[in-house]
PDB file of C-alpha atoms in Angstrom:
ATOM      1  CA  MET P   1      21.443  13.341 -46.113  1.00 64.00           C
ATOM      2  CA  ALA P   2      19.278  12.837 -43.109  1.00 83.00           C
ATOM      3  CA  ILE P   3      20.534  11.235 -39.622  1.00 85.00           C
ATOM      4  CA  SER P   4      18.318   8.719 -38.387  1.00 89.00           C
ATOM      5  CA  LYS P   5      17.501   7.951 -34.235  1.00 88.00           C
ATOM      6  CA  GLU P   6      19.534   4.603 -34.872  1.00 88.00           C
ATOM      7  CA  ASP P   7      22.604   6.562 -36.364  1.00 88.00           C
ATOM      8  CA  VAL P   8      22.450   8.699 -33.230  1.00 85.00           C
ATOM      9  CA  LEU P   9      22.140   5.914 -30.973  1.00 86.00           C
ATOM     10  CA  GLU P  10      25.128   3.597 -32.828  1.00 87.00           C
ATOM     11  CA  PHE P  11      27.261   6.695 -32.379  1.00 87.00           C
ATOM     12  CA  ILE P  12      26.492   7.098 -28.969  1.00 86.00           C
ATOM     13  CA  SER P  13      27.142   3.464 -28.040  1.00 86.00           C
ATOM     14  CA  GLY P  14      30.526   4.031 -29.023  1.00 87.00           C
ATOM     15  CA  LEU P  15      31.479   6.735 -26.835  1.00 84.00           C
ATOM     16  CA  SER P  16      33.393   6.096 -23.568  1.00 86.00           C
ATOM     17  CA  VAL P  17      31.749   6.685 -20.322  1.00 84.00           C
ATOM     18  CA  LEU P  18      33.709  10.230 -20.245  1.00 85.00           C
ATOM     19  CA  GLU P  19      32.829  11.091 -23.641  1.00 86.00           C
ATOM     20  CA  LEU P  20      28.857  10.468 -22.996  1.00 82.00           C
ATOM     21  CA  SER P  21      29.096  12.371 -19.531  1.00 83.00           C
ATOM     22  CA  GLU P  22      30.584  15.225 -21.374  1.00 87.00           C
ATOM     23  CA  LEU P  23      27.951  15.156 -24.455  1.00 85.00           C
ATOM     24  CA  VAL P  24      25.273  14.907 -21.527  1.00 84.00           C
ATOM     25  CA  LYS P  25      26.691  18.137 -20.012  1.00 86.00           C
ATOM     26  CA  GLU P  26      26.735  19.914 -23.204  1.00 88.00           C
ATOM     27  CA  PHE P  27      23.002  19.087 -24.028  1.00 82.00           C
ATOM     28  CA  GLU P  28      22.348  20.502 -20.890  1.00 84.00           C
ATOM     29  CA  GLU P  29      23.914  23.772 -21.626  1.00 86.00           C
ATOM     30  CA  LYS P  30      22.740  24.376 -25.416  1.00 87.00           C
ATOM     31  CA  PHE P  31      19.113  23.290 -24.205  1.00 83.00           C
ATOM     32  CA  GLY P  32      18.692  24.652 -20.782  1.00 82.00           C
ATOM     33  CA  VAL P  33      17.839  21.120 -19.287  1.00 81.00           C
ATOM     34  CA  SER P  34      18.865  18.971 -16.936  1.00 77.00           C
ATOM     35  CA  ALA P  35      19.576  14.955 -16.826  1.00 69.00           C
ATOM     36  CA  GLN P  36      18.648  14.457 -13.069  1.00 69.00           C
ATOM     37  CA  PRO P  37      15.505  13.295 -12.188  1.00 62.00           C
ATOM     38  CA  VAL P  38      12.909  15.517 -10.934  1.00 56.00           C
ATOM     39  CA  ALA P  39      12.040  15.375  -7.070  1.00 55.00           C
ATOM     40  CA  MET P  40       8.465  15.072  -7.950  1.00 52.00           C
ATOM     41  CA  ALA P  41       8.691  12.011  -9.579  1.00 51.00           C
ATOM     42  CA  GLY P  42       9.093   9.695  -7.070  1.00 55.00           C
ATOM     43  CA  GLY P  43       6.323  11.805  -5.073  1.00 56.00           C
ATOM     44  CA  ALA P  44       3.867  11.342  -8.148  1.00 56.00           C
ATOM     45  CA  VAL P  45       4.437   7.733  -7.897  1.00 57.00           C
ATOM     46  CA  ALA P  46       3.441   7.811  -3.999  1.00 59.00           C
ATOM     47  CA  ALA P  47       0.622   9.745  -4.825  1.00 57.00           C
ATOM     48  CA  VAL P  48      -0.820   7.257  -7.533  1.00 55.00           C
ATOM     49  CA  GLU P  49      -0.078   4.416  -5.115  1.00 58.00           C
ATOM     50  CA  ALA P  50      -2.469   6.375  -2.553  1.00 55.00           C
ATOM     51  CA  ALA P  51      -4.962   6.893  -4.687  1.00 54.00           C
ATOM     52  CA  GLU P  52      -5.618   3.641  -5.609  1.00 62.00           C
ATOM     53  CA  GLU P  53      -8.178   2.079  -3.440  1.00 69.00           C
ATOM     54  CA  LYS P  54      -7.574  -0.390  -0.989  1.00 76.00           C
ATOM     55  CA  THR P  55      -9.028  -4.077  -1.626  1.00 79.00           C
ATOM     56  CA  GLU P  56      -7.781  -5.714   1.825  1.00 85.00           C
ATOM     57  CA  PHE P  57      -9.347  -4.733   5.140  1.00 87.00           C
ATOM     58  CA  ASP P  58      -8.775  -5.851   8.571  1.00 87.00           C
ATOM     59  CA  VAL P  59     -11.327  -5.982  11.361  1.00 88.00           C
ATOM     60  CA  VAL P  60     -10.174  -4.935  14.764  1.00 89.00           C
ATOM     61  CA  ILE P  61     -12.187  -5.108  18.232  1.00 90.00           C
ATOM     62  CA  ILE P  62     -10.826  -1.998  20.428  1.00 89.00           C
ATOM     63  CA  ASP P  63     -12.827  -2.852  23.022  1.00 87.00           C
ATOM     64  CA  SER P  64     -15.341  -5.375  23.867  1.00 84.00           C
ATOM     65  CA  GLY P  65     -17.403  -3.568  26.006  1.00 83.00           C
ATOM     66  CA  ASP P  66     -19.921  -4.684  28.913  1.00 85.00           C
ATOM     67  CA  LYS P  67     -21.387  -7.850  26.880  1.00 85.00           C
ATOM     68  CA  LYS P  68     -18.159  -9.837  26.487  1.00 88.00           C
ATOM     69  CA  ILE P  69     -20.264 -13.308  26.315  1.00 88.00           C
ATOM     70  CA  ASN P  70     -21.969 -12.081  23.267  1.00 89.00           C
ATOM     71  CA  VAL P  71     -19.032 -10.581  21.596  1.00 87.00           C
ATOM     72  CA  ILE P  72     -17.500 -13.831  22.354  1.00 89.00           C
ATOM     73  CA  LYS P  73     -19.811 -15.697  20.635  1.00 89.00           C
ATOM     74  CA  GLU P  74     -19.654 -13.458  18.033  1.00 88.00           C
ATOM     75  CA  ILE P  75     -16.236 -14.009  17.478  1.00 87.00           C
ATOM     76  CA  ARG P  76     -16.586 -17.718  17.308  1.00 89.00           C
ATOM     77  CA  ALA P  77     -19.308 -17.207  14.659  1.00 88.00           C
ATOM     78  CA  LEU P  78     -17.151 -14.955  12.261  1.00 85.00           C
ATOM     79  CA  THR P  79     -13.581 -16.882  12.894  1.00 84.00           C
ATOM     80  CA  GLY P  80     -14.621 -20.371  13.715  1.00 84.00           C
ATOM     81  CA  LEU P  81     -12.137 -20.101  16.807  1.00 83.00           C
ATOM     82  CA  GLY P  82     -12.763 -22.056  19.987  1.00 88.00           C
ATOM     83  CA  LEU P  83     -14.223 -20.704  23.182  1.00 89.00           C
ATOM     84  CA  LYS P  84     -10.602 -20.292  24.935  1.00 89.00           C
ATOM     85  CA  GLU P  85      -9.416 -18.445  21.584  1.00 88.00           C
ATOM     86  CA  ALA P  86     -12.256 -16.176  21.374  1.00 87.00           C
ATOM     87  CA  LYS P  87     -12.518 -15.432  25.206  1.00 88.00           C
ATOM     88  CA  SER P  88      -8.810 -14.322  24.529  1.00 88.00           C
ATOM     89  CA  ALA P  89      -9.408 -11.881  21.584  1.00 86.00           C
ATOM     90  CA  ALA P  90     -12.623 -10.452  23.283  1.00 86.00           C
ATOM     91  CA  GLU P  91     -10.522  -9.514  26.552  1.00 87.00           C
ATOM     92  CA  GLU P  92      -6.947  -8.914  24.714  1.00 85.00           C
ATOM     93  CA  THR P  93      -8.164  -5.733  23.153  1.00 81.00           C
ATOM     94  CA  PRO P  94      -7.031  -4.139  20.456  1.00 87.00           C
ATOM     95  CA  SER P  95      -7.437  -7.656  18.739  1.00 86.00           C
ATOM     96  CA  THR P  96      -7.429  -8.650  14.908  1.00 86.00           C
ATOM     97  CA  ILE P  97     -10.331 -10.526  14.310  1.00 86.00           C
ATOM     98  CA  LYS P  98     -10.471 -10.941  10.758  1.00 85.00           C
ATOM     99  CA  GLU P  99      -7.578  -9.711   8.180  1.00 85.00           C
ATOM    100  CA  GLY P 100      -7.264  -9.472   4.456  1.00 86.00           C
ATOM    101  CA  ILE P 101     -10.926  -9.459   3.534  1.00 87.00           C
ATOM    102  CA  SER P 102     -13.259  -7.428   1.368  1.00 87.00           C
ATOM    103  CA  LYS P 103     -14.318  -4.161   2.323  1.00 87.00           C
ATOM    104  CA  GLU P 104     -18.079  -5.809   2.360  1.00 87.00           C
ATOM    105  CA  ASP P 105     -17.240  -8.551   4.394  1.00 88.00           C
ATOM    106  CA  ALA P 106     -15.333  -6.019   6.657  1.00 86.00           C
ATOM    107  CA  GLU P 107     -18.735  -4.372   7.332  1.00 89.00           C
ATOM    108  CA  ALA P 108     -20.582  -7.183   7.817  1.00 89.00           C
ATOM    109  CA  ALA P 109     -17.997  -8.263  10.556  1.00 87.00           C
ATOM    110  CA  LYS P 110     -18.325  -4.874  12.209  1.00 88.00           C
ATOM    111  CA  ALA P 111     -22.048  -4.429  11.924  1.00 89.00           C
ATOM    112  CA  ALA P 112     -22.096  -7.682  13.765  1.00 88.00           C
ATOM    113  CA  LEU P 113     -19.547  -7.627  16.329  1.00 87.00           C
ATOM    114  CA  GLU P 114     -21.266  -3.672  17.240  1.00 88.00           C
ATOM    115  CA  ALA P 115     -24.317  -5.399  17.317  1.00 89.00           C
ATOM    116  CA  ALA P 116     -22.790  -7.805  20.186  1.00 87.00           C
ATOM    117  CA  GLY P 117     -21.583  -4.803  22.257  1.00 87.00           C
ATOM    118  CA  ALA P 118     -18.217  -4.450  20.728  1.00 86.00           C
ATOM    119  CA  LYS P 119     -16.351  -1.321  19.700  1.00 90.00           C
ATOM    120  CA  VAL P 120     -14.560  -2.098  16.131  1.00 88.00           C
ATOM    121  CA  GLU P 121     -12.179  -0.584  13.883  1.00 87.00           C
ATOM    122  CA  ILE P 122     -11.866  -1.486  10.077  1.00 87.00           C
ATOM    123  CA  LYS P 123      -8.226  -0.768   8.949  1.00 87.00           C
TER     124      LYS P 123
END
Protein backbone atom coordinates (compact mmCIF):
# COMPACT_ATOMS: atom_id res chain seq x y z
CA MET A 1 0.00 0.00 0.00
CA ALA A 2 1.39 3.40 -1.03
CA ILE A 3 1.50 6.28 1.41
CA SER A 4 -0.05 9.49 0.12
CA LYS A 5 1.15 13.03 0.77
CA GLU A 6 -1.92 13.57 2.92
CA ASP A 7 -0.92 10.61 5.12
CA VAL A 8 2.57 12.09 5.56
CA LEU A 9 1.15 15.53 6.39
CA GLU A 10 -1.28 14.02 8.86
CA PHE A 11 1.58 12.15 10.54
CA ILE A 12 3.76 15.28 10.69
CA SER A 13 0.94 17.39 12.13
CA GLY A 14 0.77 14.98 15.05
CA LEU A 15 4.45 15.46 15.97
CA SER A 16 5.66 17.71 18.75
CA VAL A 17 7.95 20.62 17.90
CA LEU A 18 10.96 18.73 19.25
CA GLU A 19 10.11 15.60 17.22
CA LEU A 20 9.60 17.74 14.09
CA SER A 21 12.96 19.43 14.63
CA GLU A 22 14.68 16.05 14.88
CA LEU A 23 12.88 14.87 11.73
CA VAL A 24 14.09 17.94 9.82
CA LYS A 25 17.67 17.26 10.96
CA GLU A 26 17.38 13.68 9.75
CA PHE A 27 16.09 14.89 6.35
CA GLU A 28 19.05 17.28 6.10
CA GLU A 29 21.55 14.52 6.87
CA LYS A 30 19.95 11.87 4.66
CA PHE A 31 19.48 14.07 1.58
CA GLY A 32 22.39 16.49 2.06
CA VAL A 33 20.17 19.57 2.06
CA SER A 34 19.59 22.46 4.41
CA ALA A 35 16.28 23.78 5.69
CA GLN A 36 17.89 27.21 6.23
CA PRO A 37 16.76 29.96 3.84
CA VAL A 38 19.24 30.75 1.12
CA ALA A 39 20.88 34.16 1.48
CA MET A 40 20.32 34.86 -2.21
CA ALA A 41 16.55 34.69 -1.78
CA GLY A 42 16.46 38.16 -0.23
CA GLY A 43 18.90 39.46 -2.82
CA ALA A 44 16.82 38.01 -5.61
CA VAL A 45 13.71 39.74 -4.30
CA ALA A 46 15.58 43.05 -4.15
CA ALA A 47 16.86 42.53 -7.69
CA VAL A 48 13.34 41.89 -8.95
CA GLU A 49 12.05 45.01 -7.18
CA ALA A 50 14.88 47.06 -8.65
CA ALA A 51 14.13 45.69 -12.10
CA GLU A 52 10.54 46.92 -11.91
CA GLU A 53 10.20 50.13 -13.84
CA LYS A 54 9.63 53.29 -11.87
CA THR A 55 6.24 54.85 -12.64
CA GLU A 56 6.22 58.03 -10.56
CA PHE A 57 8.75 60.82 -10.94
CA ASP A 58 9.57 64.12 -9.24
CA VAL A 59 10.74 67.25 -11.05
CA VAL A 60 13.36 69.13 -9.01
CA ILE A 61 14.90 72.50 -9.84
CA ILE A 62 18.60 72.40 -8.98
CA ASP A 63 19.35 75.98 -10.02
CA SER A 64 17.03 78.63 -11.41
CA GLY A 65 19.80 80.25 -13.47
CA ASP A 66 20.08 83.88 -14.55
CA LYS A 67 16.52 84.25 -15.84
CA LYS A 68 14.61 83.77 -12.58
CA ILE A 69 11.59 85.70 -13.78
CA ASN A 70 11.09 83.28 -16.68
CA VAL A 71 11.58 80.32 -14.32
CA ILE A 72 9.06 81.76 -11.85
CA LYS A 73 6.53 82.21 -14.66
CA GLU A 74 7.05 78.61 -15.76
CA ILE A 75 6.72 77.30 -12.19
CA ARG A 76 3.42 79.17 -11.88
CA ALA A 77 2.21 77.75 -15.20
CA LEU A 78 3.12 74.18 -14.20
CA THR A 79 1.89 74.24 -10.63
CA GLY A 80 -0.70 76.98 -10.27
CA LEU A 81 1.25 78.42 -7.33
CA GLY A 82 0.95 82.07 -6.42
CA LEU A 83 3.73 84.54 -7.19
CA LYS A 84 5.23 84.40 -3.70
CA GLU A 85 5.31 80.58 -3.58
CA ALA A 86 6.69 80.28 -7.11
CA LYS A 87 9.42 82.86 -6.34
CA SER A 88 10.29 80.95 -3.18
CA ALA A 89 10.51 77.67 -5.13
CA ALA A 90 12.80 79.29 -7.71
CA GLU A 91 15.11 80.85 -5.12
CA GLU A 92 15.30 78.07 -2.53
CA THR A 93 16.91 75.36 -4.63
CA PRO A 94 16.88 72.41 -4.79
CA SER A 95 13.13 72.66 -4.92
CA THR A 96 10.63 69.96 -5.90
CA ILE A 97 8.17 71.40 -8.39
CA LYS A 98 6.07 68.36 -9.30
CA GLU A 99 5.79 65.05 -7.40
CA GLY A 100 4.53 61.61 -8.39
CA ILE A 101 3.89 62.36 -12.05
CA SER A 102 4.32 60.17 -15.12
CA LYS A 103 7.60 60.04 -17.00
CA GLU A 104 6.11 61.87 -19.98
CA ASP A 105 4.76 64.69 -17.79
CA ALA A 106 8.08 64.91 -15.94
CA GLU A 107 10.01 65.15 -19.22
CA ALA A 108 7.64 67.88 -20.47
CA ALA A 109 7.97 69.87 -17.24
CA LYS A 110 11.76 69.49 -17.33
CA ALA A 111 11.90 70.72 -20.92
CA ALA A 112 9.70 73.73 -20.12
CA LEU A 113 11.74 74.69 -17.07
CA GLU A 114 15.04 74.25 -18.90
CA ALA A 115 13.74 76.40 -21.77
CA ALA A 116 13.04 79.09 -19.15
CA GLY A 117 16.66 78.86 -17.96
CA ALA A 118 16.54 76.49 -14.97
CA LYS A 119 18.74 73.51 -14.28
CA VAL A 120 16.37 70.57 -13.61
CA GLU A 121 16.59 66.92 -12.51
CA ILE A 122 14.01 64.17 -12.68
CA LYS A 123 14.11 61.82 -9.70
